C-alpha cells in the first residue's frame, strides 16, 4: 500500500511505517530523518506500547524508549548516555521520577550486602553506603572504603567504631563516638553558624538540652559569649540550667 508492506494483517492505515509485522516483532527502517526501530504489542492498529529506538541527529535525541500501553515513556536511554526512568528528559546520568515516592530497590539474599558505591576513574570504590542484611546494619565509608559511621539494627549510631559497648552505661547509648585517627581522645564539636567576629556578648554558642518526647526541657547545659568577641577573641561561659517543679522551661542554677 503506497510502498508500505503489511505482514500478518490486511491493515492499510499504518502509512507512516514502511514495514508492519503482526504476530511477531515489527521492524521499521527509515533511510532519511534518522533510523527508527519500533517493536509494538497488540494485534490492532494504533498500539503504542513497546520499544521505540531512534538514531537521532543530536546527542540529546533518545536512542531507546520503552513505553507503556498509553504511550507513556517508562525507560528512556538518550544518545548522550543519560537514562531516565519515569521521565523523558533525564537531567543526570540516571534520573528517576514518579508522582508518588520514587523508590530504587537494591535487593540481595538474607545474608548478603546491598551497596551504593561512589568512585572515580580508575577507582570505583572510594566511598560506599552498605546495608548488611545478616545483621540489619548500615555502614557509611569514605577514603577508599574505610568505615566512618554505622547505624545498627537497634538504631544506635557508631562514629569511629564498629563495636557497640558491651558493659556499663555505654551499652545503652544511642550515640557512640570514639577517638579520631591518630589520637585516643574523643572530640564532639558544637558550633554557632557564624564567626566570633560577628557575635556579641551573651550570644548563645551552643546548647545541650535534655527533653521529653514533645521537646519540653528538663535541663540544659548552655555555652554563651561571656564578653565582647573578635576574630581571635572567644571569651565563653558555661551555664547549667534545670527546670523547677510545675514549670516547662529551665532556670540558670550554676555558671
PDB file of C-alpha atoms in Angstrom:
ATOM      1  CA  UNK A   1       0.000   0.000   0.000  1.00  0.00           C
ATOM      2  CA  UNK A   2       1.818   3.105  -1.215  1.00  0.00           C
ATOM      3  CA  UNK A   3       5.121   1.265  -0.881  1.00  0.00           C
ATOM      4  CA  UNK A   4       4.417   0.108   2.673  1.00  0.00           C
ATOM      5  CA  UNK A   5       4.372  -3.612   3.472  1.00  0.00           C
ATOM      6  CA  UNK A   6       1.979  -5.266   5.948  1.00  0.00           C
ATOM      7  CA  UNK A   7       2.657  -8.859   7.066  1.00  0.00           C
ATOM      8  CA  UNK A   8       0.092 -10.837   9.032  1.00  0.00           C
ATOM      9  CA  UNK A   9      -2.674  -8.254   8.594  1.00  0.00           C
ATOM     10  CA  UNK A  10      -4.697  -6.514   5.934  1.00  0.00           C
ATOM     11  CA  UNK A  11      -4.387  -3.206   7.811  1.00  0.00           C
ATOM     12  CA  UNK A  12      -3.564  -0.385   5.400  1.00  0.00           C
ATOM     13  CA  UNK A  13      -3.793   2.656   7.691  1.00  0.00           C
ATOM     14  CA  UNK A  14      -0.240   2.451   9.001  1.00  0.00           C
ATOM     15  CA  UNK A  15       1.033   4.595   6.140  1.00  0.00           C
ATOM     16  CA  UNK A  16       3.729   6.233   8.302  1.00  0.00           C
ATOM     17  CA  UNK A  17       5.547   2.915   8.631  1.00  0.00           C
ATOM     18  CA  UNK A  18       7.323   1.161   5.802  1.00  0.00           C
ATOM     19  CA  UNK A  19       7.026  -2.318   7.348  1.00  0.00           C
ATOM     20  CA  UNK A  20       4.368  -3.647   9.737  1.00  0.00           C
ATOM     21  CA  UNK A  21       4.512  -7.196  11.120  1.00  0.00           C
ATOM     22  CA  UNK A  22       1.634  -8.525  13.233  1.00  0.00           C
ATOM     23  CA  UNK A  23       2.082 -11.687  15.286  1.00  0.00           C
ATOM     24  CA  UNK A  24       5.811 -11.015  15.639  1.00  0.00           C
ATOM     25  CA  UNK A  25       8.352  -8.241  16.121  1.00  0.00           C
ATOM     26  CA  UNK A  26       7.914  -5.226  13.866  1.00  0.00           C
ATOM     27  CA  UNK A  27      10.979  -3.554  12.459  1.00  0.00           C
ATOM     28  CA  UNK A  28      10.736  -0.311  10.545  1.00  0.00           C
ATOM     29  CA  UNK A  29      13.799   1.248   8.921  1.00  0.00           C
ATOM     30  CA  UNK A  30      13.955   4.766   7.538  1.00  0.00           C
ATOM     31  CA  UNK A  31      16.884   5.905   5.444  1.00  0.00           C
ATOM     32  CA  UNK A  32      16.195   9.607   5.970  1.00  0.00           C
ATOM     33  CA  UNK A  33      15.442  11.671   9.035  1.00  0.00           C
ATOM     34  CA  UNK A  34      17.197   9.164  11.289  1.00  0.00           C
ATOM     35  CA  UNK A  35      16.832   5.398  11.576  1.00  0.00           C
ATOM     36  CA  UNK A  36      13.906   4.105  13.608  1.00  0.00           C
ATOM     37  CA  UNK A  37      13.083   0.667  15.024  1.00  0.00           C
ATOM     38  CA  UNK A  38       9.687   0.044  16.561  1.00  0.00           C
ATOM     39  CA  UNK A  39       8.517  -3.071  18.407  1.00  0.00           C
ATOM     40  CA  UNK A  40       4.863  -2.786  19.458  1.00  0.00           C
ATOM     41  CA  UNK A  41       2.468  -5.140  21.172  1.00  0.00           C
ATOM     42  CA  UNK A  42      -1.118  -5.918  20.229  1.00  0.00           C
ATOM     43  CA  UNK A  43      -2.774  -7.106  17.057  1.00  0.00           C
ATOM     44  CA  UNK A  44      -4.628  -3.984  16.003  1.00  0.00           C
ATOM     45  CA  UNK A  45      -3.542  -0.639  14.638  1.00  0.00           C
ATOM     46  CA  UNK A  46      -2.768   2.271  16.891  1.00  0.00           C
ATOM     47  CA  UNK A  47      -0.886   0.305  19.568  1.00  0.00           C
ATOM     48  CA  UNK A  48       1.802   2.471  21.181  1.00  0.00           C
ATOM     49  CA  UNK A  49       3.336   0.287  23.869  1.00  0.00           C
ATOM     50  CA  UNK A  50       6.644  -1.491  23.408  1.00  0.00           C
ATOM     51  CA  UNK A  51      10.079  -0.344  22.243  1.00  0.00           C
ATOM     52  CA  UNK A  52      10.956   2.608  20.046  1.00  0.00           C
ATOM     53  CA  UNK A  53      14.599   3.027  19.002  1.00  0.00           C
ATOM     54  CA  UNK A  54      15.588   6.175  17.179  1.00  0.00           C
ATOM     55  CA  UNK A  55      19.049   7.107  15.931  1.00  0.00           C
ATOM     56  CA  UNK A  56      18.684  10.880  16.124  1.00  0.00           C
ATOM     57  CA  UNK A  57      20.994  13.530  14.805  1.00  0.00           C
ATOM     58  CA  UNK A  58      21.995  15.078  18.182  1.00  0.00           C
ATOM     59  CA  UNK A  59      23.236  13.669  21.485  1.00  0.00           C
ATOM     60  CA  UNK A  60      20.042  14.850  23.193  1.00  0.00           C
ATOM     61  CA  UNK A  61      17.891  12.632  20.939  1.00  0.00           C
ATOM     62  CA  UNK A  62      16.894   9.417  22.652  1.00  0.00           C
ATOM     63  CA  UNK A  63      18.177   6.182  21.171  1.00  0.00           C
ATOM     64  CA  UNK A  64      15.863   3.808  23.042  1.00  0.00           C
ATOM     65  CA  UNK A  65      12.430   4.396  24.537  1.00  0.00           C
ATOM     66  CA  UNK A  66      10.313   1.767  26.303  1.00  0.00           C
ATOM     67  CA  UNK A  67       6.655   2.821  26.503  1.00  0.00           C
ATOM     68  CA  UNK A  68       3.574   1.500  28.301  1.00  0.00           C
ATOM     69  CA  UNK A  69       0.145   0.819  26.771  1.00  0.00           C
ATOM     70  CA  UNK A  70      -0.753   4.508  26.953  1.00  0.00           C
ATOM     71  CA  UNK A  71       2.372   5.551  25.090  1.00  0.00           C
ATOM     72  CA  UNK A  72       4.000   6.942  28.244  1.00  0.00           C
ATOM     73  CA  UNK A  73       7.760   6.551  28.473  1.00  0.00           C
ATOM     74  CA  UNK A  74       8.798   4.016  31.133  1.00  0.00           C
ATOM     75  CA  UNK A  75      12.512   3.914  30.373  1.00  0.00           C
ATOM     76  CA  UNK A  76      14.455   6.177  28.043  1.00  0.00           C
ATOM     77  CA  UNK A  77      18.120   5.958  27.078  1.00  0.00           C
ATOM     78  CA  UNK A  78      19.372   9.053  25.312  1.00  0.00           C
ATOM     79  CA  UNK A  79      22.162   9.313  22.809  1.00  0.00           C
ATOM     80  CA  UNK A  80      24.313  11.199  25.329  1.00  0.00           C
ATOM     81  CA  UNK A  81      24.169   8.219  27.715  1.00  0.00           C
ATOM     82  CA  UNK A  82      21.619   9.663  30.136  1.00  0.00           C
ATOM     83  CA  UNK A  83      18.976   7.242  31.402  1.00  0.00           C
ATOM     84  CA  UNK A  84      15.519   8.326  32.530  1.00  0.00           C
ATOM     85  CA  UNK A  85      13.082   6.133  34.448  1.00  0.00           C
ATOM     86  CA  UNK A  86       9.626   7.710  34.553  1.00  0.00           C
ATOM     87  CA  UNK A  87      10.909  10.757  32.668  1.00  0.00           C
ATOM     88  CA  UNK A  88      11.672  11.522  29.043  1.00  0.00           C
ATOM     89  CA  UNK A  89      14.138  14.291  29.957  1.00  0.00           C
ATOM     90  CA  UNK A  90      16.741  12.838  32.353  1.00  0.00           C
ATOM     91  CA  UNK A  91      18.763  15.613  33.976  1.00  0.00           C
ATOM     92  CA  UNK A  92      21.649  13.387  35.059  1.00  0.00           C
ATOM     93  CA  UNK A  93      23.228  10.070  34.082  1.00  0.00           C
ATOM     94  CA  UNK A  94      20.349   8.370  35.914  1.00  0.00           C
ATOM     95  CA  UNK A  95      17.122  10.226  36.714  1.00  0.00           C
ATOM     96  CA  UNK A  96      14.191   8.522  38.458  1.00  0.00           C
ATOM     97  CA  UNK A  97      10.887  10.384  38.670  1.00  0.00           C
ATOM     98  CA  UNK A  98       7.402   9.472  39.890  1.00  0.00           C
ATOM     99  CA  UNK A  99       4.330  11.339  41.084  1.00  0.00           C
ATOM    100  CA  UNK A 100       4.444   9.157  44.203  1.00  0.00           C
ATOM    101  CA  UNK A 101       7.713   8.413  46.074  1.00  0.00           C
ATOM    102  CA  UNK A 102      10.385   7.349  43.571  1.00  0.00           C
ATOM    103  CA  UNK A 103      11.962   4.222  45.052  1.00  0.00           C
ATOM    104  CA  UNK A 104      15.062   2.336  43.929  1.00  0.00           C
ATOM    105  CA  UNK A 105      15.355  -1.203  45.304  1.00  0.00           C
ATOM    106  CA  UNK A 106      18.713  -2.928  45.764  1.00  0.00           C
ATOM    107  CA  UNK A 107      17.847  -6.435  46.941  1.00  0.00           C
ATOM    108  CA  UNK A 108      20.028  -9.434  47.706  1.00  0.00           C
ATOM    109  CA  UNK A 109      19.937 -12.583  49.845  1.00  0.00           C
ATOM    110  CA  UNK A 110      19.178 -12.638  53.571  1.00  0.00           C
ATOM    111  CA  UNK A 111      22.902 -12.877  54.309  1.00  0.00           C
ATOM    112  CA  UNK A 112      24.143 -10.638  51.509  1.00  0.00           C
ATOM    113  CA  UNK A 113      25.012  -6.938  51.275  1.00  0.00           C
ATOM    114  CA  UNK A 114      23.362  -4.147  49.291  1.00  0.00           C
ATOM    115  CA  UNK A 115      25.777  -1.396  48.283  1.00  0.00           C
ATOM    116  CA  UNK A 116      25.831   2.016  46.655  1.00  0.00           C
ATOM    117  CA  UNK A 117      29.398   2.858  45.664  1.00  0.00           C
ATOM    118  CA  UNK A 118      30.971   6.193  44.723  1.00  0.00           C
ATOM    119  CA  UNK A 119      34.197   6.212  42.760  1.00  0.00           C
ATOM    120  CA  UNK A 120      36.417   7.990  40.310  1.00  0.00           C
ATOM    121  CA  UNK A 121      38.052   6.846  37.099  1.00  0.00           C
ATOM    122  CA  UNK A 122      40.484   4.075  37.957  1.00  0.00           C
ATOM    123  CA  UNK A 123      38.973   3.539  41.433  1.00  0.00           C
ATOM    124  CA  UNK A 124      35.309   2.621  41.570  1.00  0.00           C
ATOM    125  CA  UNK A 125      35.030   2.302  45.359  1.00  0.00           C
ATOM    126  CA  UNK A 126      36.216   5.487  47.062  1.00  0.00           C
ATOM    127  CA  UNK A 127      33.050   5.917  49.122  1.00  0.00           C
ATOM    128  CA  UNK A 128      30.257   3.478  49.911  1.00  0.00           C
ATOM    129  CA  UNK A 129      26.896   3.114  51.613  1.00  0.00           C
ATOM    130  CA  UNK A 130      26.382  -0.505  52.606  1.00  0.00           C
ATOM    131  CA  UNK A 131      23.447  -2.367  54.152  1.00  0.00           C
ATOM    132  CA  UNK A 132      24.265  -5.700  55.795  1.00  0.00           C
ATOM    133  CA  UNK A 133      21.202  -7.940  55.647  1.00  0.00           C
ATOM    134  CA  UNK A 134      22.655 -10.513  58.062  1.00  0.00           C
ATOM    135  CA  UNK A 135      22.507  -8.033  60.968  1.00  0.00           C
ATOM    136  CA  UNK A 136      20.400  -5.177  59.508  1.00  0.00           C
ATOM    137  CA  UNK A 137      23.101  -2.524  59.860  1.00  0.00           C
ATOM    138  CA  UNK A 138      24.012   0.492  57.716  1.00  0.00           C
ATOM    139  CA  UNK A 139      27.674   1.434  57.202  1.00  0.00           C
ATOM    140  CA  UNK A 140      28.989   4.627  55.591  1.00  0.00           C
ATOM    141  CA  UNK A 141      32.520   4.504  54.209  1.00  0.00           C
ATOM    142  CA  UNK A 142      34.895   7.177  52.896  1.00  0.00           C
ATOM    143  CA  UNK A 143      38.511   7.385  51.707  1.00  0.00           C
ATOM    144  CA  UNK A 144      38.800   4.103  49.813  1.00  0.00           C
ATOM    145  CA  UNK A 145      36.389   2.064  51.881  1.00  0.00           C
ATOM    146  CA  UNK A 146      37.241   2.992  55.488  1.00  0.00           C
ATOM    147  CA  UNK A 147      34.278   2.693  57.905  1.00  0.00           C
ATOM    148  CA  UNK A 148      33.239   6.103  59.293  1.00  0.00           C
ATOM    149  CA  UNK A 149      29.681   5.778  60.581  1.00  0.00           C
ATOM    150  CA  UNK A 150      27.485   2.809  61.397  1.00  0.00           C
ATOM    151  CA  UNK A 151      23.812   2.512  62.319  1.00  0.00           C
ATOM    152  CA  UNK A 152      22.989  -0.840  63.832  1.00  0.00           C
ATOM    153  CA  UNK A 153      19.671  -2.697  63.884  1.00  0.00           C
ATOM    154  CA  UNK A 154      18.688  -1.022  67.178  1.00  0.00           C
ATOM    155  CA  UNK A 155      19.170   2.464  65.752  1.00  0.00           C
ATOM    156  CA  UNK A 156      22.418   3.105  67.654  1.00  0.00           C
ATOM    157  CA  UNK A 157      24.857   5.396  65.830  1.00  0.00           C
ATOM    158  CA  UNK A 158      28.548   4.480  65.992  1.00  0.00           C
ATOM    159  CA  UNK A 159      31.201   7.002  64.908  1.00  0.00           C
ATOM    160  CA  UNK A 160      34.849   5.988  64.906  1.00  0.00           C
ATOM    161  CA  UNK A 161      33.970   2.441  65.903  1.00  0.00           C
ATOM    162  CA  UNK A 162      32.013  -0.534  64.597  1.00  0.00           C
ATOM    163  CA  UNK A 163      31.563  -2.116  68.033  1.00  0.00           C
ATOM    164  CA  UNK A 164      28.753  -1.406  70.476  1.00  0.00           C
ATOM    165  CA  UNK A 165      29.802  -1.116  74.128  1.00  0.00           C
ATOM    166  CA  UNK A 166      29.068  -4.358  75.955  1.00  0.00           C
ATOM    167  CA  UNK A 167      29.015  -3.204  79.576  1.00  0.00           C
ATOM    168  CA  UNK A 168      28.370  -0.239  81.856  1.00  0.00           C
ATOM    169  CA  UNK A 169      26.211   2.717  80.868  1.00  0.00           C
ATOM    170  CA  UNK A 170      27.863   2.778  77.426  1.00  0.00           C
ATOM    171  CA  UNK A 171      25.863  -0.248  76.312  1.00  0.00           C
ATOM    172  CA  UNK A 172      22.654   1.824  76.473  1.00  0.00           C
ATOM    173  CA  UNK A 173      23.966   4.791  74.475  1.00  0.00           C
ATOM    174  CA  UNK A 174      22.182   5.672  71.247  1.00  0.00           C
ATOM    175  CA  UNK A 175      25.280   7.612  70.129  1.00  0.00           C
ATOM    176  CA  UNK A 176      28.789   6.155  70.457  1.00  0.00           C
ATOM    177  CA  UNK A 177      31.776   8.302  69.423  1.00  0.00           C
ATOM    178  CA  UNK A 178      35.383   7.123  69.708  1.00  0.00           C
ATOM    179  CA  UNK A 179      38.700   8.949  69.290  1.00  0.00           C
ATOM    180  CA  UNK A 180      39.859  10.319  65.980  1.00  0.00           C
ATOM    181  CA  UNK A 181      42.506   8.629  63.833  1.00  0.00           C
ATOM    182  CA  UNK A 182      45.973   9.255  65.304  1.00  0.00           C
ATOM    183  CA  UNK A 183      44.672  10.081  68.782  1.00  0.00           C
ATOM    184  CA  UNK A 184      42.949   8.319  71.623  1.00  0.00           C
ATOM    185  CA  UNK A 185      40.807  11.160  72.966  1.00  0.00           C
ATOM    186  CA  UNK A 186      37.315  11.921  71.666  1.00  0.00           C
ATOM    187  CA  UNK A 187      36.014  15.277  70.440  1.00  0.00           C
ATOM    188  CA  UNK A 188      32.454  16.422  69.724  1.00  0.00           C
ATOM    189  CA  UNK A 189      32.102  19.933  68.287  1.00  0.00           C
ATOM    190  CA  UNK A 190      29.044  22.196  68.652  1.00  0.00           C
ATOM    191  CA  UNK A 191      29.307  25.457  66.709  1.00  0.00           C
ATOM    192  CA  UNK A 192      27.335  28.614  66.193  1.00  0.00           C
ATOM    193  CA  UNK A 193      26.799  29.272  62.473  1.00  0.00           C
ATOM    194  CA  UNK A 194      28.870  32.468  62.355  1.00  0.00           C
ATOM    195  CA  UNK A 195      32.363  33.668  63.177  1.00  0.00           C
ATOM    196  CA  UNK A 196      33.199  35.097  66.584  1.00  0.00           C
ATOM    197  CA  UNK A 197      33.893  38.478  64.951  1.00  0.00           C
ATOM    198  CA  UNK A 198      30.171  38.720  64.119  1.00  0.00           C
ATOM    199  CA  UNK A 199      28.999  37.780  67.618  1.00  0.00           C
ATOM    200  CA  UNK A 200      28.270  39.895  70.674  1.00  0.00           C
ATOM    201  CA  UNK A 201      28.395  39.481  74.422  1.00  0.00           C
ATOM    202  CA  UNK A 202      25.797  36.996  75.798  1.00  0.00           C
ATOM    203  CA  UNK A 203      25.165  35.390  72.394  1.00  0.00           C
ATOM    204  CA  UNK A 204      24.479  31.669  72.662  1.00  0.00           C
ATOM    205  CA  UNK A 205      27.195  29.473  71.179  1.00  0.00           C
ATOM    206  CA  UNK A 206      25.626  26.041  71.713  1.00  0.00           C
ATOM    207  CA  UNK A 207      23.153  24.155  73.881  1.00  0.00           C
ATOM    208  CA  UNK A 208      22.874  20.589  75.079  1.00  0.00           C
ATOM    209  CA  UNK A 209      19.281  20.041  76.176  1.00  0.00           C
ATOM    210  CA  UNK A 210      17.502  17.179  77.914  1.00  0.00           C
ATOM    211  CA  UNK A 211      13.821  16.898  76.926  1.00  0.00           C
ATOM    212  CA  UNK A 212      10.755  14.703  76.815  1.00  0.00           C
ATOM    213  CA  UNK A 213       9.423  13.314  73.527  1.00  0.00           C
ATOM    214  CA  UNK A 214       7.493  16.536  72.842  1.00  0.00           C
ATOM    215  CA  UNK A 215      10.555  18.738  73.398  1.00  0.00           C
ATOM    216  CA  UNK A 216       9.801  20.134  76.855  1.00  0.00           C
ATOM    217  CA  UNK A 217      13.030  20.799  78.693  1.00  0.00           C
ATOM    218  CA  UNK A 218      14.160  19.162  81.957  1.00  0.00           C
ATOM    219  CA  UNK A 219      17.680  20.595  81.965  1.00  0.00           C
ATOM    220  CA  UNK A 220      20.254  22.340  79.783  1.00  0.00           C
ATOM    221  CA  UNK A 221      23.987  22.892  79.553  1.00  0.00           C
ATOM    222  CA  UNK A 222      24.485  26.202  77.784  1.00  0.00           C
ATOM    223  CA  UNK A 223      27.573  27.940  76.390  1.00  0.00           C
ATOM    224  CA  UNK A 224      27.479  31.711  75.748  1.00  0.00           C
ATOM    225  CA  UNK A 225      29.870  34.522  74.869  1.00  0.00           C
ATOM    226  CA  UNK A 226      30.954  35.946  78.216  1.00  0.00           C
ATOM    227  CA  UNK A 227      32.163  39.272  76.824  1.00  0.00           C
ATOM    228  CA  UNK A 228      32.710  41.100  73.551  1.00  0.00           C
ATOM    229  CA  UNK A 229      34.196  38.787  70.903  1.00  0.00           C
ATOM    230  CA  UNK A 230      36.583  39.139  67.984  1.00  0.00           C
ATOM    231  CA  UNK A 231      38.302  37.161  65.238  1.00  0.00           C
ATOM    232  CA  UNK A 232      40.707  35.583  67.736  1.00  0.00           C
ATOM    233  CA  UNK A 233      38.911  36.585  70.923  1.00  0.00           C
ATOM    234  CA  UNK A 234      36.406  33.993  72.181  1.00  0.00           C
ATOM    235  CA  UNK A 235      35.582  34.507  75.879  1.00  0.00           C
ATOM    236  CA  UNK A 236      32.990  31.956  76.998  1.00  0.00           C
ATOM    237  CA  UNK A 237      30.986  30.726  79.970  1.00  0.00           C
ATOM    238  CA  UNK A 238      29.129  27.519  80.771  1.00  0.00           C
ATOM    239  CA  UNK A 239      25.694  27.713  82.378  1.00  0.00           C
ATOM    240  CA  UNK A 240      23.875  24.792  83.980  1.00  0.00           C
ATOM    241  CA  UNK A 241      20.091  25.093  83.976  1.00  0.00           C
ATOM    242  CA  UNK A 242      17.319  22.914  85.427  1.00  0.00           C
ATOM    243  CA  UNK A 243      13.523  23.122  85.296  1.00  0.00           C
ATOM    244  CA  UNK A 244      11.610  23.641  88.542  1.00  0.00           C
ATOM    245  CA  UNK A 245       8.603  21.573  89.582  1.00  0.00           C
ATOM    246  CA  UNK A 246       5.484  22.835  87.801  1.00  0.00           C
ATOM    247  CA  UNK A 247       7.487  24.668  85.107  1.00  0.00           C
ATOM    248  CA  UNK A 248       8.290  23.753  81.498  1.00  0.00           C
ATOM    249  CA  UNK A 249      11.388  25.913  80.890  1.00  0.00           C
ATOM    250  CA  UNK A 250      14.748  25.812  82.622  1.00  0.00           C
ATOM    251  CA  UNK A 251      16.314  28.309  85.017  1.00  0.00           C
ATOM    252  CA  UNK A 252      20.017  29.060  85.493  1.00  0.00           C
ATOM    253  CA  UNK A 253      21.387  27.300  88.590  1.00  0.00           C
ATOM    254  CA  UNK A 254      25.171  27.451  88.199  1.00  0.00           C
ATOM    255  CA  UNK A 255      27.724  29.166  85.958  1.00  0.00           C
TER     256      UNK A 255
END
